[in-house]
Structures are given as C-alpha cells and as structure tokens.
Amino acid sequence: MLKVNHIQKTYSHFHLDCSLEIKPGSITGIIGKNGSGKTTLFKVILNLIHIDSGDITLLDKDYKDVDKNKIGCTLANISLCEYLKLKDLINLLNNTYKDFDLDYFLQKCKQYQFPLDKKINEFSTGMKAKLNVLIALSHHASFLILDEPTNGLDVLAREEIIDLIREFMEEDENRSVLISSHISSDLEGLCDDIYMIDKGRIVLHENTDVLLDEYGLIKADEKQYELLDKQHILKVKKEQYGYSCLTDERAFYAENYPQLAIERGSVDKVITMMIKGEVL
C-alpha cells in the first residue's frame, strides 16, 4: 500500500530521514512529540514537499503519479473553507471528487446533527474535527492519512472519529490508514502497528499487541541493576531510586527476577524511554 524508502529532507533546523511500510488492510499509527517530524512526513507522502533523496511507492505507483481521489487526508493546522456554509461546501466537494458519496455524506451530517445552513467557522472544535475526517472518508479513498484527527477533543468526540475510521476499514479489507496522535490510548486501541519518530528519524517500529504484551518497564535500585542481565534491555534512564529499564522481553525478567517491579508496556511509557533513555 505504502512504502517509504530512506526519504530525506533537510531544513536549516531539521532533518527528516525515514523509512516505513504500510500493508493493505492495516491501520498504522505514528507517534512523536511536537516537532518530531510527523506532519513533515505526511506532507512528503502527499507530495506537498519535495524530498532531497529517497523514493516513495503508494498504491503500487510512484507517489507523484497516484490518483489523488484514492487518497483521503486531514492535516494538522490546515482549516476548512470556514467562510462557506456546509451546504455550499457539500456542493464544492461534489464537484471536486469524482467518487464523492453524497448520500453517505448527508447521512453522516444528519447523524452528527451538522446544520447545513451554518457556516463552518461557527462549528465547534469537535464538529470541525469530525467534518474534516468525514470529508476524507466520503470519496471512497483507498488510503487515509490522518494527522492528529483527535487532537484537542473530548472523549466522546474522539470515540466518534475512531468509529468512523473503523467503519471505513470494515467496508473494504484492502484499505489502509496512517494516523498520528498525541493520545496514546487512541492508537493502542485502533492500530495494528506503531512507528515512533523523534528528531526526524524512526526510533521504533512494533506490532501494537507485541508492544503492549511483551514490552515492560523494570524498576531497579543500584544493586539490582548491577546484577541484572541486560541482554534484553533497550534503553536505561537514571532515576532517584536507581534505574528504569525498557525491555522487549518482560516475561524473561518476570520469570528470572521475581523480586523486581516490572510494569506492563504502554505507548506512553515506551516512547518516553525511547526518547529520554540511553542505550547501554
């Protein structure tokens, strides 16, 4: 579905150097702090930014040759045509996308109680976010790129957007989604696999179930750390009590070091250790 092969883009203050792959039928999450390169990577894939080197294949074609009707996207900090009334925006979309599903769009507008005669700039933050995602879904795209679609929303609004994404995937097993979010619980419950990006580079790629089931955070004092078998330790962080250690073999340490406190993995814990921890 998507293959990004060693793409590079250099600015005066930032360097992007990434590879990733997304298979048909999968939802892939990408997580990283602000300024880590998520939005830049998305813009590169969408051919909104020229790369210095590398290559990208999307929908079995060079990414520059892909039919844009096959891609649905939302980008952070890019607004809708907010001066338009929703009914006027619908007409614009109907004339823009050759596969725009007017019946589906109107049905969802009714479900979410979007007022057709109201200007977009009068919508709430949650309504705008749902509308953004709805537009991306409404023309039968094969691939979705969603940049922070749930950012700043309450729990209910986030769940509604996640439900929209799940519905999109259920309709066609060959579709795929690339989504970024600051909210780790959204990615944990939605994504098949997760990439972590920091300073323009991918620092970890893992199946979500493996990350949650097999990764762990070991808490060890100075003596325990000294005696610890470190062959399965990925990152270490010095703490007041001793050390925090990230492992991808939690069961090994639980079995061999029953006296240690070992927390289950989570996206938040793993990304904190991958970014702030040190390699042995």
mmCIF file of N, CA and C in Angstrom, residues 98-197:
data_model
loop_
_atom_site.group_PDB
_atom_site.id
_atom_site.type_symbol
_atom_site.label_atom_id
_atom_site.label_comp_id
_atom_site.label_asym_id
_atom_site.label_seq_id
_atom_site.Cartn_x
_atom_site.Cartn_y
_atom_site.Cartn_z
ATOM 1 N N LYS A 98 -14.579 12.953 -7.972
ATOM 2 C CA LYS A 98 -15.402 12.219 -8.924
ATOM 3 C C LYS A 98 -16.192 11.089 -8.276
ATOM 4 N N ASP A 99 -15.688 10.579 -7.132
ATOM 5 C CA ASP A 99 -16.379 9.484 -6.436
ATOM 6 C C ASP A 99 -17.027 9.943 -5.135
ATOM 7 N N PHE A 100 -17.312 11.226 -5.033
ATOM 8 C CA PHE A 100 -17.923 11.741 -3.804
ATOM 9 C C PHE A 100 -19.274 11.072 -3.566
ATOM 10 N N ASP A 101 -19.442 10.522 -2.341
ATOM 11 C CA ASP A 101 -20.663 9.798 -1.983
ATOM 12 C C ASP A 101 -21.597 10.758 -1.249
ATOM 13 N N LEU A 102 -22.440 11.433 -2.008
ATOM 14 C CA LEU A 102 -23.315 12.448 -1.445
ATOM 15 C C LEU A 102 -24.281 11.861 -0.426
ATOM 16 N N ASP A 103 -24.853 10.709 -0.719
ATOM 17 C CA ASP A 103 -25.817 10.093 0.204
ATOM 18 C C ASP A 103 -25.157 9.750 1.538
ATOM 19 N N TYR A 104 -23.965 9.187 1.473
ATOM 20 C CA TYR A 104 -23.231 8.847 2.688
ATOM 21 C C TYR A 104 -22.923 10.108 3.493
ATOM 22 N N PHE A 105 -22.451 11.138 2.795
ATOM 23 C CA PHE A 105 -22.068 12.368 3.474
ATOM 24 C C PHE A 105 -23.275 13.001 4.173
ATOM 25 N N LEU A 106 -24.396 13.077 3.481
ATOM 26 C CA LEU A 106 -25.598 13.679 4.071
ATOM 27 C C LEU A 106 -26.125 12.848 5.237
ATOM 28 N N GLN A 107 -26.023 11.525 5.115
ATOM 29 C CA GLN A 107 -26.481 10.652 6.194
ATOM 30 C C GLN A 107 -25.651 10.890 7.459
ATOM 31 N N LYS A 108 -24.323 11.052 7.290
ATOM 32 C CA LYS A 108 -23.465 11.313 8.434
ATOM 33 C C LYS A 108 -23.697 12.717 8.999
ATOM 34 N N CYS A 109 -23.962 13.682 8.127
ATOM 35 C CA CYS A 109 -24.279 15.024 8.609
ATOM 36 C C CYS A 109 -25.527 15.011 9.489
ATOM 37 N N LYS A 110 -26.503 14.219 9.085
ATOM 38 C CA LYS A 110 -27.727 14.082 9.879
ATOM 39 C C LYS A 110 -27.429 13.376 11.194
ATOM 40 N N GLN A 111 -26.631 12.333 11.142
ATOM 41 C CA GLN A 111 -26.284 11.573 12.351
ATOM 42 C C GLN A 111 -25.579 12.454 13.375
ATOM 43 N N TYR A 112 -24.669 13.313 12.900
ATOM 44 C CA TYR A 112 -23.905 14.165 13.808
ATOM 45 C C TYR A 112 -24.546 15.535 14.029
ATOM 46 N N GLN A 113 -25.726 15.717 13.458
ATOM 47 C CA GLN A 113 -26.508 16.963 13.630
ATOM 48 C C GLN A 113 -25.728 18.190 13.161
ATOM 49 N N PHE A 114 -25.097 18.052 11.991
ATOM 50 C CA PHE A 114 -24.421 19.188 11.385
ATOM 51 C C PHE A 114 -25.463 20.071 10.686
ATOM 52 N N PRO A 115 -25.558 21.339 11.030
ATOM 53 C CA PRO A 115 -26.523 22.231 10.378
ATOM 54 C C PRO A 115 -26.042 22.651 8.988
ATOM 55 N N LEU A 116 -26.796 22.341 7.969
ATOM 56 C CA LEU A 116 -26.374 22.609 6.594
ATOM 57 C C LEU A 116 -26.327 24.093 6.270
ATOM 58 N N ASP A 117 -27.121 24.896 6.970
ATOM 59 C CA ASP A 117 -27.171 26.332 6.688
ATOM 60 C C ASP A 117 -26.220 27.149 7.559
ATOM 61 N N LYS A 118 -25.389 26.482 8.305
ATOM 62 C CA LYS A 118 -24.469 27.170 9.207
ATOM 63 C C LYS A 118 -23.070 27.230 8.597
ATOM 64 N N LYS A 119 -22.372 28.365 8.782
ATOM 65 C CA LYS A 119 -21.007 28.488 8.285
ATOM 66 C C LYS A 119 -20.070 27.608 9.111
ATOM 67 N N ILE A 120 -19.038 27.086 8.447
ATOM 68 C CA ILE A 120 -18.109 26.175 9.109
ATOM 69 C C ILE A 120 -17.420 26.858 10.282
ATOM 70 N N ASN A 121 -17.134 28.149 10.163
ATOM 71 C CA ASN A 121 -16.442 28.837 11.254
ATOM 72 C C ASN A 121 -17.297 29.001 12.499
ATOM 73 N N GLU A 122 -18.581 28.646 12.409
ATOM 74 C CA GLU A 122 -19.456 28.681 13.571
ATOM 75 C C GLU A 122 -19.592 27.307 14.225
ATOM 76 N N PHE A 123 -18.964 26.294 13.637
ATOM 77 C CA PHE A 123 -18.992 24.948 14.211
ATOM 78 C C PHE A 123 -18.072 24.882 15.432
ATOM 79 N N SER A 124 -18.366 23.970 16.345
ATOM 80 C CA SER A 124 -17.487 23.727 17.480
ATOM 81 C C SER A 124 -16.218 23.012 17.010
ATOM 82 N N THR A 125 -15.211 22.968 17.881
ATOM 83 C CA THR A 125 -13.959 22.286 17.551
ATOM 84 C C THR A 125 -14.211 20.820 17.217
ATOM 85 N N GLY A 126 -15.056 20.168 18.005
ATOM 86 C CA GLY A 126 -15.370 18.767 17.764
ATOM 87 C C GLY A 126 -16.093 18.547 16.448
ATOM 88 N N MET A 127 -17.025 19.437 16.115
ATOM 89 C CA MET A 127 -17.759 19.321 14.851
ATOM 90 C C MET A 127 -16.820 19.497 13.665
ATOM 91 N N LYS A 128 -15.900 20.451 13.757
ATOM 92 C CA LYS A 128 -14.938 20.669 12.670
ATOM 93 C C LYS A 128 -14.047 19.442 12.479
ATOM 94 N N ALA A 129 -13.618 18.855 13.594
ATOM 95 C CA ALA A 129 -12.750 17.684 13.512
ATOM 96 C C ALA A 129 -13.467 16.511 12.846
ATOM 97 N N LYS A 130 -14.708 16.273 13.239
ATOM 98 C CA LYS A 130 -15.479 15.186 12.631
ATOM 99 C C LYS A 130 -15.746 15.461 11.159
ATOM 100 N N LEU A 131 -16.021 16.713 10.835
ATOM 101 C CA LEU A 131 -16.262 17.081 9.442
ATOM 102 C C LEU A 131 -15.010 16.861 8.601
ATOM 103 N N ASN A 132 -13.861 17.211 9.147
ATOM 104 C CA ASN A 132 -12.594 17.004 8.442
ATOM 105 C C ASN A 132 -12.397 15.540 8.084
ATOM 106 N N VAL A 133 -12.614 14.669 9.055
ATOM 107 C CA VAL A 133 -12.448 13.233 8.817
ATOM 108 C C VAL A 133 -13.520 12.724 7.859
ATOM 109 N N LEU A 134 -14.736 13.211 8.017
ATOM 110 C CA LEU A 134 -15.831 12.790 7.146
ATOM 111 C C LEU A 134 -15.522 13.116 5.683
ATOM 112 N N ILE A 135 -14.956 14.285 5.434
ATOM 113 C CA ILE A 135 -14.577 14.661 4.069
ATOM 114 C C ILE A 135 -13.546 13.672 3.512
ATOM 115 N N ALA A 136 -12.565 13.311 4.358
ATOM 116 C CA ALA A 136 -11.535 12.371 3.918
ATOM 117 C C ALA A 136 -12.106 10.998 3.581
ATOM 118 N N LEU A 137 -13.216 10.638 4.239
ATOM 119 C CA LEU A 137 -13.819 9.318 4.042
ATOM 120 C C LEU A 137 -14.856 9.273 2.928
ATOM 121 N N SER A 138 -15.281 10.421 2.452
ATOM 122 C CA SER A 138 -16.520 10.486 1.674
ATOM 123 C C SER A 138 -16.359 10.226 0.170
ATOM 124 N N HIS A 139 -15.130 9.987 -0.294
ATOM 125 C CA HIS A 139 -14.962 9.773 -1.733
ATOM 126 C C HIS A 139 -14.321 8.421 -2.032
ATOM 127 N N HIS A 140 -14.561 7.446 -1.154
ATOM 128 C CA HIS A 140 -14.137 6.060 -1.375
ATOM 129 C C HIS A 140 -12.638 5.948 -1.639
ATOM 130 N N ALA A 141 -11.862 6.627 -0.804
ATOM 131 C CA ALA A 141 -10.407 6.534 -0.917
ATOM 132 C C ALA A 141 -9.938 5.138 -0.516
ATOM 133 N N SER A 142 -8.771 4.774 -1.000
ATOM 134 C CA SER A 142 -8.160 3.503 -0.628
ATOM 135 C C SER A 142 -7.171 3.655 0.513
ATOM 136 N N PHE A 143 -6.662 4.878 0.665
ATOM 137 C CA PHE A 143 -5.636 5.118 1.681
ATOM 138 C C PHE A 143 -5.929 6.428 2.404
ATOM 139 N N LEU A 144 -5.911 6.381 3.727
ATOM 140 C CA LEU A 144 -6.150 7.572 4.542
ATOM 141 C C LEU A 144 -4.875 8.008 5.238
ATOM 142 N N ILE A 145 -4.633 9.316 5.241
ATOM 143 C CA ILE A 145 -3.565 9.921 6.037
ATOM 144 C C ILE A 145 -4.236 10.919 6.981
ATOM 145 N N LEU A 146 -4.198 10.621 8.267
ATOM 146 C CA LEU A 146 -4.900 11.431 9.259
ATOM 147 C C LEU A 146 -3.893 11.964 10.267
ATOM 148 N N ASP A 147 -3.662 13.256 10.219
ATOM 149 C CA ASP A 147 -2.669 13.903 11.082
ATOM 150 C C ASP A 147 -3.376 14.521 12.290
ATOM 151 N N GLU A 148 -3.212 13.903 13.446
ATOM 152 C CA GLU A 148 -3.800 14.387 14.700
ATOM 153 C C GLU A 148 -5.304 14.641 14.591
ATOM 154 N N PRO A 149 -6.086 13.691 14.091
ATOM 155 C CA PRO A 149 -7.524 13.959 13.905
ATOM 156 C C PRO A 149 -8.308 14.114 15.196
ATOM 157 N N THR A 150 -7.768 13.607 16.326
ATOM 158 C CA THR A 150 -8.494 13.690 17.604
ATOM 159 C C THR A 150 -7.895 14.717 18.547
ATOM 160 N N ASN A 151 -6.940 15.505 18.078
ATOM 161 C CA ASN A 151 -6.237 16.444 18.952
ATOM 162 C C ASN A 151 -7.189 17.502 19.520
ATOM 163 N N GLY A 152 -7.173 17.666 20.832
ATOM 164 C CA GLY A 152 -7.964 18.701 21.492
ATOM 165 C C GLY A 152 -9.431 18.372 21.679
ATOM 166 N N LEU A 153 -9.829 17.132 21.422
ATOM 167 C CA LEU A 153 -11.237 16.764 21.507
ATOM 168 C C LEU A 153 -11.546 16.037 22.809
ATOM 169 N N ASP A 154 -12.821 16.095 23.219
ATOM 170 C CA ASP A 154 -13.225 15.340 24.394
ATOM 171 C C ASP A 154 -13.362 13.861 24.048
ATOM 172 N N VAL A 155 -13.595 13.050 25.066
ATOM 173 C CA VAL A 155 -13.610 11.600 24.885
ATOM 174 C C VAL A 155 -14.676 11.162 23.890
ATOM 175 N N LEU A 156 -15.863 11.735 23.984
ATOM 176 C CA LEU A 156 -16.964 11.346 23.102
ATOM 177 C C LEU A 156 -16.641 11.656 21.641
ATOM 178 N N ALA A 157 -16.137 12.850 21.383
ATOM 179 C CA ALA A 157 -15.795 13.241 20.011
ATOM 180 C C ALA A 157 -14.689 12.361 19.449
ATOM 181 N N ARG A 158 -13.703 12.013 20.299
ATOM 182 C CA ARG A 158 -12.628 11.131 19.847
ATOM 183 C C ARG A 158 -13.165 9.754 19.483
ATOM 184 N N GLU A 159 -14.060 9.239 20.298
ATOM 185 C CA GLU A 159 -14.639 7.921 20.025
ATOM 186 C C GLU A 159 -15.423 7.924 18.719
ATOM 187 N N GLU A 160 -16.137 9.004 18.441
ATOM 188 C CA GLU A 160 -16.909 9.083 17.202
ATOM 189 C C GLU A 160 -15.988 9.077 15.981
ATOM 190 N N ILE A 161 -14.860 9.768 16.080
ATOM 191 C CA ILE A 161 -13.900 9.777 14.971
ATOM 192 C C ILE A 161 -13.263 8.403 14.799
ATOM 193 N N ILE A 162 -12.915 7.763 15.886
ATOM 194 C CA ILE A 162 -12.338 6.414 15.812
ATOM 195 C C ILE A 162 -13.341 5.435 15.214
ATOM 196 N N ASP A 163 -14.614 5.589 15.576
ATOM 197 C CA ASP A 163 -15.656 4.732 14.992
ATOM 198 C C ASP A 163 -15.752 4.941 13.485
ATOM 199 N N LEU A 164 -15.617 6.183 13.030
ATOM 200 C CA LEU A 164 -15.634 6.462 11.592
ATOM 201 C C LEU A 164 -14.491 5.739 10.881
ATOM 202 N N ILE A 165 -13.312 5.752 11.500
ATOM 203 C CA ILE A 165 -12.150 5.094 10.895
ATOM 204 C C ILE A 165 -12.370 3.585 10.840
ATOM 205 N N ARG A 166 -12.917 3.020 11.902
ATOM 206 C CA ARG A 166 -13.181 1.573 11.922
ATOM 207 C C ARG A 166 -14.210 1.198 10.842
ATOM 208 N N GLU A 167 -15.251 2.012 10.700
ATOM 209 C CA GLU A 167 -16.255 1.759 9.656
ATOM 210 C C GLU A 167 -15.607 1.784 8.274
ATOM 211 N N PHE A 168 -14.726 2.741 8.062
ATOM 212 C CA PHE A 168 -14.017 2.861 6.785
ATOM 213 C C PHE A 168 -13.243 1.586 6.468
ATOM 214 N N MET A 169 -12.566 1.028 7.462
ATOM 215 C CA MET A 169 -11.773 -0.173 7.254
ATOM 216 C C MET A 169 -12.649 -1.402 7.041
ATOM 217 N N GLU A 170 -13.780 -1.464 7.725
ATOM 218 C CA GLU A 170 -14.659 -2.633 7.626
ATOM 219 C C GLU A 170 -15.302 -2.759 6.247
ATOM 220 N N GLU A 171 -15.436 -1.646 5.540
ATOM 221 C CA GLU A 171 -16.095 -1.659 4.233
ATOM 222 C C GLU A 171 -15.239 -2.296 3.143
ATOM 223 N N ASP A 172 -13.915 -2.301 3.319
ATOM 224 C CA ASP A 172 -13.012 -2.833 2.285
ATOM 225 C C ASP A 172 -11.727 -3.293 2.964
ATOM 226 N N GLU A 173 -11.447 -4.591 2.891
ATOM 227 C CA GLU A 173 -10.296 -5.153 3.592
ATOM 228 C C GLU A 173 -8.965 -4.729 2.994
ATOM 229 N N ASN A 174 -8.971 -4.103 1.826
ATOM 230 C CA ASN A 174 -7.727 -3.682 1.188
ATOM 231 C C ASN A 174 -7.366 -2.226 1.479
ATOM 232 N N ARG A 175 -8.198 -1.537 2.221
ATOM 233 C CA ARG A 175 -7.882 -0.159 2.578
ATOM 234 C C ARG A 175 -6.813 -0.118 3.680
ATOM 235 N N SER A 176 -6.167 1.034 3.803
ATOM 236 C CA SER A 176 -5.175 1.226 4.864
ATOM 237 C C SER A 176 -5.257 2.646 5.403
ATOM 238 N N VAL A 177 -4.768 2.807 6.630
ATOM 239 C CA VAL A 177 -4.787 4.105 7.297
ATOM 240 C C VAL A 177 -3.431 4.362 7.947
ATOM 241 N N LEU A 178 -2.938 5.578 7.786
ATOM 242 C CA LEU A 178 -1.772 6.068 8.527
ATOM 243 C C LEU A 178 -2.262 7.224 9.375
ATOM 244 N N ILE A 179 -2.130 7.104 10.701
ATOM 245 C CA ILE A 179 -2.700 8.092 11.608
ATOM 246 C C ILE A 179 -1.672 8.490 12.667
ATOM 247 N N SER A 180 -1.637 9.772 12.980
ATOM 248 C CA SER A 180 -0.804 10.237 14.091
ATOM 249 C C SER A 180 -1.709 10.766 15.192
ATOM 250 N N SER A 181 -1.200 10.706 16.413
ATOM 251 C CA SER A 181 -1.983 11.209 17.540
ATOM 252 C C SER A 181 -1.070 11.428 18.737
ATOM 253 N N HIS A 182 -1.411 12.444 19.549
ATOM 254 C CA HIS A 182 -0.747 12.631 20.835
ATOM 255 C C HIS A 182 -1.375 11.744 21.899
ATOM 256 N N ILE A 183 -2.539 11.191 21.604
ATOM 257 C CA ILE A 183 -3.308 10.454 22.606
ATOM 258 C C ILE A 183 -3.028 8.964 22.417
ATOM 259 N N SER A 184 -2.177 8.421 23.271
ATOM 260 C CA SER A 184 -1.707 7.054 23.076
ATOM 261 C C SER A 184 -2.823 6.034 23.143
ATOM 262 N N SER A 185 -3.843 6.271 23.959
ATOM 263 C CA SER A 185 -4.930 5.298 24.082
ATOM 264 C C SER A 185 -5.684 5.150 22.766
ATOM 265 N N ASP A 186 -5.766 6.212 21.967
ATOM 266 C CA ASP A 186 -6.405 6.118 20.651
ATOM 267 C C ASP A 186 -5.646 5.142 19.762
ATOM 268 N N LEU A 187 -4.325 5.257 19.766
ATOM 269 C CA LEU A 187 -3.508 4.395 18.917
ATOM 270 C C LEU A 187 -3.483 2.963 19.432
ATOM 271 N N GLU A 188 -3.413 2.792 20.737
ATOM 272 C CA GLU A 188 -3.356 1.449 21.312
ATOM 273 C C GLU A 188 -4.595 0.634 20.951
ATOM 274 N N GLY A 189 -5.753 1.287 20.946
ATOM 275 C CA GLY A 189 -6.995 0.572 20.689
ATOM 276 C C GLY A 189 -7.364 0.475 19.227
ATOM 277 N N LEU A 190 -6.626 1.178 18.362
ATOM 278 C CA LEU A 190 -7.011 1.269 16.956
ATOM 279 C C LEU A 190 -5.999 0.639 16.004
ATOM 280 N N CYS A 191 -4.714 0.790 16.301
ATOM 281 C CA CYS A 191 -3.675 0.496 15.319
ATOM 282 C C CYS A 191 -3.154 -0.937 15.401
ATOM 283 N N ASP A 192 -2.805 -1.467 14.229
ATOM 284 C CA ASP A 192 -2.167 -2.781 14.153
ATOM 285 C C ASP A 192 -0.684 -2.692 14.503
ATOM 286 N N ASP A 193 -0.048 -1.613 14.117
ATOM 287 C CA ASP A 193 1.351 -1.408 14.449
ATOM 288 C C ASP A 193 1.617 0.075 14.626
ATOM 289 N N ILE A 194 2.733 0.377 15.267
ATOM 290 C CA ILE A 194 3.051 1.756 15.629
ATOM 291 C C ILE A 194 4.514 2.064 15.312
ATOM 292 N N TYR A 195 4.721 3.228 14.675
ATOM 293 C CA TYR A 195 6.059 3.779 14.485
ATOM 294 C C TYR A 195 6.234 4.934 15.464
ATOM 295 N N MET A 196 7.420 5.042 16.040
ATOM 296 C CA MET A 196 7.754 6.187 16.876
ATOM 297 C C MET A 196 8.827 6.995 16.169
ATOM 298 N N ILE A 197 8.605 8.306 16.087
ATOM 299 C CA ILE A 197 9.533 9.190 15.392
ATOM 300 C C ILE A 197 10.070 10.234 16.355
#
